mmCIF file with all atom_site columns, C-alpha atoms in Angstrom:
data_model
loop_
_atom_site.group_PDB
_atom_site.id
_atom_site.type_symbol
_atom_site.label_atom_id
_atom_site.label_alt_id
_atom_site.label_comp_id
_atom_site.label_asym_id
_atom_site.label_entity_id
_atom_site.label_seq_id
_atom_site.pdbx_PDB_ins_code
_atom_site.Cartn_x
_atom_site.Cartn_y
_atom_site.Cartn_z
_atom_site.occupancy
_atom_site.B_iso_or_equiv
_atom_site.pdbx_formal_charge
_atom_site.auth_seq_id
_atom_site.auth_comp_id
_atom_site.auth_asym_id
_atom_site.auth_atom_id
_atom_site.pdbx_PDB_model_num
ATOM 1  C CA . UNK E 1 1  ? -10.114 14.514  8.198   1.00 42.00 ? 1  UNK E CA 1
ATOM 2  C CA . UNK E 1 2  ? -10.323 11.467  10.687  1.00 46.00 ? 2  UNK E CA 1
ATOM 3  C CA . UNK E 1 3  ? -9.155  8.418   10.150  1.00 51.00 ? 3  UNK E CA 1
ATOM 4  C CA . UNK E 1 4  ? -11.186 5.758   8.631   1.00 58.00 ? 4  UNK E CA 1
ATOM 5  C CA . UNK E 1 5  ? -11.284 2.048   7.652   1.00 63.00 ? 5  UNK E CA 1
ATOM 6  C CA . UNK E 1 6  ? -13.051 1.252   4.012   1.00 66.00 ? 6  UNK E CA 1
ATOM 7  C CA . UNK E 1 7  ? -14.948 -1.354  3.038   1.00 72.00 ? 7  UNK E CA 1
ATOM 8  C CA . UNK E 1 8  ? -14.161 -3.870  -0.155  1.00 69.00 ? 8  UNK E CA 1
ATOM 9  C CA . UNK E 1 9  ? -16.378 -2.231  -1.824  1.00 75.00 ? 9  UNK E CA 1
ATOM 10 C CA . UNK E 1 10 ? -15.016 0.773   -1.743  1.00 69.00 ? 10 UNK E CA 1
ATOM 11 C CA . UNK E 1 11 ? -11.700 -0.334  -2.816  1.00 65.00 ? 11 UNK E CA 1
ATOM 12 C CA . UNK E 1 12 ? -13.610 -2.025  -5.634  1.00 67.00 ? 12 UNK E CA 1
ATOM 13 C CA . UNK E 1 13 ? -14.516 1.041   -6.893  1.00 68.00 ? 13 UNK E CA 1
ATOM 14 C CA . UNK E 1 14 ? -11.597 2.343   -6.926  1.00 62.00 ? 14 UNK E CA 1
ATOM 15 C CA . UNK E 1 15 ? -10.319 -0.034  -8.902  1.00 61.00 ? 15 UNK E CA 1
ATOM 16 C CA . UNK E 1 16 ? -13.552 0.803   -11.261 1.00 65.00 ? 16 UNK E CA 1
ATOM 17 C CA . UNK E 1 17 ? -12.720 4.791   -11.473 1.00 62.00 ? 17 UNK E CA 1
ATOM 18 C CA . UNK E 1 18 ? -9.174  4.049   -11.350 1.00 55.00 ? 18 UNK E CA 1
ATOM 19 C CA . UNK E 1 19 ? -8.362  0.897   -13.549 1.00 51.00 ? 19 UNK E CA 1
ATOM 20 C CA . UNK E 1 20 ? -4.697  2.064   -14.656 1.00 46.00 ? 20 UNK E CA 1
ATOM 21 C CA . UNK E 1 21 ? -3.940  1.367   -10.540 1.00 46.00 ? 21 UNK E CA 1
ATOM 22 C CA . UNK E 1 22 ? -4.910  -2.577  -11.265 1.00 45.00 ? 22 UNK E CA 1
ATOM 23 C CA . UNK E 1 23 ? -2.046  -2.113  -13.913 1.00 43.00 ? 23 UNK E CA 1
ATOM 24 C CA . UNK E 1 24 ? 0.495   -0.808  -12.352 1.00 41.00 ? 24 UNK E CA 1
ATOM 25 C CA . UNK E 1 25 ? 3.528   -2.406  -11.780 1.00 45.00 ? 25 UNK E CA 1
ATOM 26 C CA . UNK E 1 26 ? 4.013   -2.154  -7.871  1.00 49.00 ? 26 UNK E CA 1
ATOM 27 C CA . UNK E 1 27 ? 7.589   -3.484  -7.441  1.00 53.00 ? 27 UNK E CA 1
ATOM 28 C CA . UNK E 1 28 ? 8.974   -1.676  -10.327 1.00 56.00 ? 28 UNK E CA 1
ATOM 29 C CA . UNK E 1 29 ? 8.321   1.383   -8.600  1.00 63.00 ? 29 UNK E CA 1
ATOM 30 C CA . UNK E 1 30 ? 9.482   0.455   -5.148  1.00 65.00 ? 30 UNK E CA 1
ATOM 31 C CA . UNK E 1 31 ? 11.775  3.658   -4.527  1.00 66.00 ? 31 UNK E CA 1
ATOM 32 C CA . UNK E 1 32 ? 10.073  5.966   -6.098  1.00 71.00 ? 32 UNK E CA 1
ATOM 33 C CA . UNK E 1 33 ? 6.568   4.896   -4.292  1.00 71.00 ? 33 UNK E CA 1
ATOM 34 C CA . UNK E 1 34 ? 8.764   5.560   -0.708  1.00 70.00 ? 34 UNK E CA 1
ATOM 35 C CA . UNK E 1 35 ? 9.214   9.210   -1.705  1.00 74.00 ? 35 UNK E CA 1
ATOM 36 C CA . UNK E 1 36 ? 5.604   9.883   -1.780  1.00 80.00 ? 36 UNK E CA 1
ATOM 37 C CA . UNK E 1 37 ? 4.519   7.211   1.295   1.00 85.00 ? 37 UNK E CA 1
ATOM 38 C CA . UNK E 1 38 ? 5.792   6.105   4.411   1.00 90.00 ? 38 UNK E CA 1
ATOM 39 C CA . UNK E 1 39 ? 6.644   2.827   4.643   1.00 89.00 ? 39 UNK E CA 1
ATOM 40 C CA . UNK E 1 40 ? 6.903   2.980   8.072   1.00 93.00 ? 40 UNK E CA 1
ATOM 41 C CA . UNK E 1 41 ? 3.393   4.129   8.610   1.00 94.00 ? 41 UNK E CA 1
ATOM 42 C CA . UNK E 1 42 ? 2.277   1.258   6.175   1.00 94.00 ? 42 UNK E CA 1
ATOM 43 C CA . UNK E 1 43 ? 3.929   -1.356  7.707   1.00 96.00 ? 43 UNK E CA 1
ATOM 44 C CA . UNK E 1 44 ? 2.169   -0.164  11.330  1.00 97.00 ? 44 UNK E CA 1
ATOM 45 C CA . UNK E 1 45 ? -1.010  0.992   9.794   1.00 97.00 ? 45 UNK E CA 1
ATOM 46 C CA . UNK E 1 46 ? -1.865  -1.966  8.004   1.00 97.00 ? 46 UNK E CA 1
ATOM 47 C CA . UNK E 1 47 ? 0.609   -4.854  8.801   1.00 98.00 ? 47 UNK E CA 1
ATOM 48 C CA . UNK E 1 48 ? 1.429   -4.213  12.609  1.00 98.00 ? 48 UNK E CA 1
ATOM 49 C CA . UNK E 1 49 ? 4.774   -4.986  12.119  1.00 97.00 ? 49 UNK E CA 1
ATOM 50 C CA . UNK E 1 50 ? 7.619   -2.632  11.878  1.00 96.00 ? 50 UNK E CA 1
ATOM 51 C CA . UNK E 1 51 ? 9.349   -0.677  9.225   1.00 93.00 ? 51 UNK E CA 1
ATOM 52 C CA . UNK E 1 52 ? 12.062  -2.560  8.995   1.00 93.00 ? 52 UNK E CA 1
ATOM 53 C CA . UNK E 1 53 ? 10.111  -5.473  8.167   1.00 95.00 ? 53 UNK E CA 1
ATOM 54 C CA . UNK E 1 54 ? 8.402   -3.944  5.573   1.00 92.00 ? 54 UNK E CA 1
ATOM 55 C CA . UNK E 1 55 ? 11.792  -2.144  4.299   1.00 88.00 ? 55 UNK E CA 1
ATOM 56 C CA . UNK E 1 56 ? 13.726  -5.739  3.952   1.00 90.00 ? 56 UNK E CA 1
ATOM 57 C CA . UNK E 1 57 ? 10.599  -7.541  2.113   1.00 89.00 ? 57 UNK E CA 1
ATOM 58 C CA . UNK E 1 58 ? 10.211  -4.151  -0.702  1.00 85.00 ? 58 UNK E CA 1
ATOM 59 C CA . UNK E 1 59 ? 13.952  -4.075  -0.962  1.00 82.00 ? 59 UNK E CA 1
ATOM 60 C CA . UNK E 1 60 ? 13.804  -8.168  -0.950  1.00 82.00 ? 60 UNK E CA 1
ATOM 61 C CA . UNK E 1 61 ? 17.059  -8.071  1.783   1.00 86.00 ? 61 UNK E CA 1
ATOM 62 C CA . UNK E 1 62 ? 18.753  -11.183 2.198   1.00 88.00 ? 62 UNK E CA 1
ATOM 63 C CA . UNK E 1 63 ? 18.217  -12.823 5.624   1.00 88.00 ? 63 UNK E CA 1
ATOM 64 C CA . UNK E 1 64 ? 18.782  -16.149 6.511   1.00 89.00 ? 64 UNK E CA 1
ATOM 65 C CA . UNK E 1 65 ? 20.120  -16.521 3.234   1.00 87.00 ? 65 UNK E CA 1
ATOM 66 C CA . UNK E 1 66 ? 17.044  -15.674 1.378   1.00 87.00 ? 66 UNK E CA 1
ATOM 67 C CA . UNK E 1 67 ? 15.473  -12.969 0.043   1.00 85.00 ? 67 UNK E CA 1
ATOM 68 C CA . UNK E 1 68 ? 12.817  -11.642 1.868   1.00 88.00 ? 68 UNK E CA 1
ATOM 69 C CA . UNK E 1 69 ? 9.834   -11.608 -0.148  1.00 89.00 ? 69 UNK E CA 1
ATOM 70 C CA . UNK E 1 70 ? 5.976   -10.437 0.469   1.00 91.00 ? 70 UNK E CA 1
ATOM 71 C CA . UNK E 1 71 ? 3.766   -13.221 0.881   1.00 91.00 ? 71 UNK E CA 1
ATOM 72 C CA . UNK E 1 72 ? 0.474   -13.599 -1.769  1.00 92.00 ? 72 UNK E CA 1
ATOM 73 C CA . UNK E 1 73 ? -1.705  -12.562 1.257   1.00 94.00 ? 73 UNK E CA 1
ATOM 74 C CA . UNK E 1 74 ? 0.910   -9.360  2.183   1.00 94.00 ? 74 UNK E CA 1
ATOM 75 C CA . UNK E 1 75 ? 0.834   -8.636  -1.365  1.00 91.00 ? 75 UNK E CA 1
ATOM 76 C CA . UNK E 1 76 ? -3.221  -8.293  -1.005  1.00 93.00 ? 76 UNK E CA 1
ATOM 77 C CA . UNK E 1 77 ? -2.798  -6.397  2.235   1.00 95.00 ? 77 UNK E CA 1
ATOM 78 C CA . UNK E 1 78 ? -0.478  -3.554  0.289   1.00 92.00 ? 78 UNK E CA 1
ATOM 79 C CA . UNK E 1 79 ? -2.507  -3.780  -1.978  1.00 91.00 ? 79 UNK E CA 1
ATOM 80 C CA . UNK E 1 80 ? -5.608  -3.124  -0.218  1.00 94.00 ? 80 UNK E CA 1
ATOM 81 C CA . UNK E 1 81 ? -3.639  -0.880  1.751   1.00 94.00 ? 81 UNK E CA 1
ATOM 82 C CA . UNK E 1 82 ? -2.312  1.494   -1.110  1.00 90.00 ? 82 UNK E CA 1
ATOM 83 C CA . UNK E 1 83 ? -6.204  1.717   -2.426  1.00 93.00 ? 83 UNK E CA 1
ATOM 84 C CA . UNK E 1 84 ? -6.943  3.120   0.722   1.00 94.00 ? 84 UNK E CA 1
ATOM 85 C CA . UNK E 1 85 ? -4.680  5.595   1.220   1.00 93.00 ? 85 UNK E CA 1
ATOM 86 C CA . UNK E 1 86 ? -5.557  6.443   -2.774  1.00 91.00 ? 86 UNK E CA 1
ATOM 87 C CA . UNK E 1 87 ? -8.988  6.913   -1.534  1.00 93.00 ? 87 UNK E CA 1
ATOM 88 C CA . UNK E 1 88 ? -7.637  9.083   1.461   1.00 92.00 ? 88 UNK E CA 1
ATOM 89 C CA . UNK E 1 89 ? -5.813  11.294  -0.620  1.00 90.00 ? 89 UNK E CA 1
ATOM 90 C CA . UNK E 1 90 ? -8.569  11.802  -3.034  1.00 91.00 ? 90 UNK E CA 1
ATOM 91 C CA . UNK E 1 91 ? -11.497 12.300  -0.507  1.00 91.00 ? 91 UNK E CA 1
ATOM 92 C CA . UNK E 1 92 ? -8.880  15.135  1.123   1.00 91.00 ? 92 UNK E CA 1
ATOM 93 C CA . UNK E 1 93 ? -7.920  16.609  -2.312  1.00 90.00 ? 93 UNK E CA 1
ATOM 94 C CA . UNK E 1 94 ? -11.744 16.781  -2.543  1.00 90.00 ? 94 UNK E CA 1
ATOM 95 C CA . UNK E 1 95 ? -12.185 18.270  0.762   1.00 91.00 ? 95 UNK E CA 1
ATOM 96 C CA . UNK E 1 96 ? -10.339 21.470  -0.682  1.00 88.00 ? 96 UNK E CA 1
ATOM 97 C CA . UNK E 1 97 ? -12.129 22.862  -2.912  1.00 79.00 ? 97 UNK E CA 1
#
């Protein structure tokens, strides 16, 4: 399967199929989300930055004194960037049969 970027739309309707992922609570899950993706590959894929960076801010390190925390906009960006991988992962598991 290449790689490809998907629209708003398409993440919309996701949501639509899928509305128990608008529910879920992201941060509760932190550790157990890292066994199943690569936060590494997140934080490159769809942040540029490295996965340290996105490492401290899930794990909300302390740096400077404070806790590292996702911004609102990051927080849309993982968002956006979990629905796409959902849709990934579905359009392969679909691919299979």
């Amino acid at each position: 399967m290449s790689e490809k970027e998907i629209t708003k739309t398409e993440i919309d309707a996701i949501k639509t199929k899928h509305p128990i992922l608008s529910k879920i609570q992201f941060m509760g899950n932190r550790k157990e989300l890292l066994r199943v993706v690569n936060g590494a590959y997140i934080a490159e894929r769809f942040f540029n930055r490295s996965g340290s960076w996105f490492s401290q801010k899930l794990n909300n390190n302390i740096k400077n004194g404070k806790p590292c925390e996702f911004t609102p906009e990051e927080l849309q960006t993982l968002q956006d960037a979990l629905y796409t991988i959902a849709y990934e992962i579905e359009d392969l598991a679909d691919e299979l049969i």
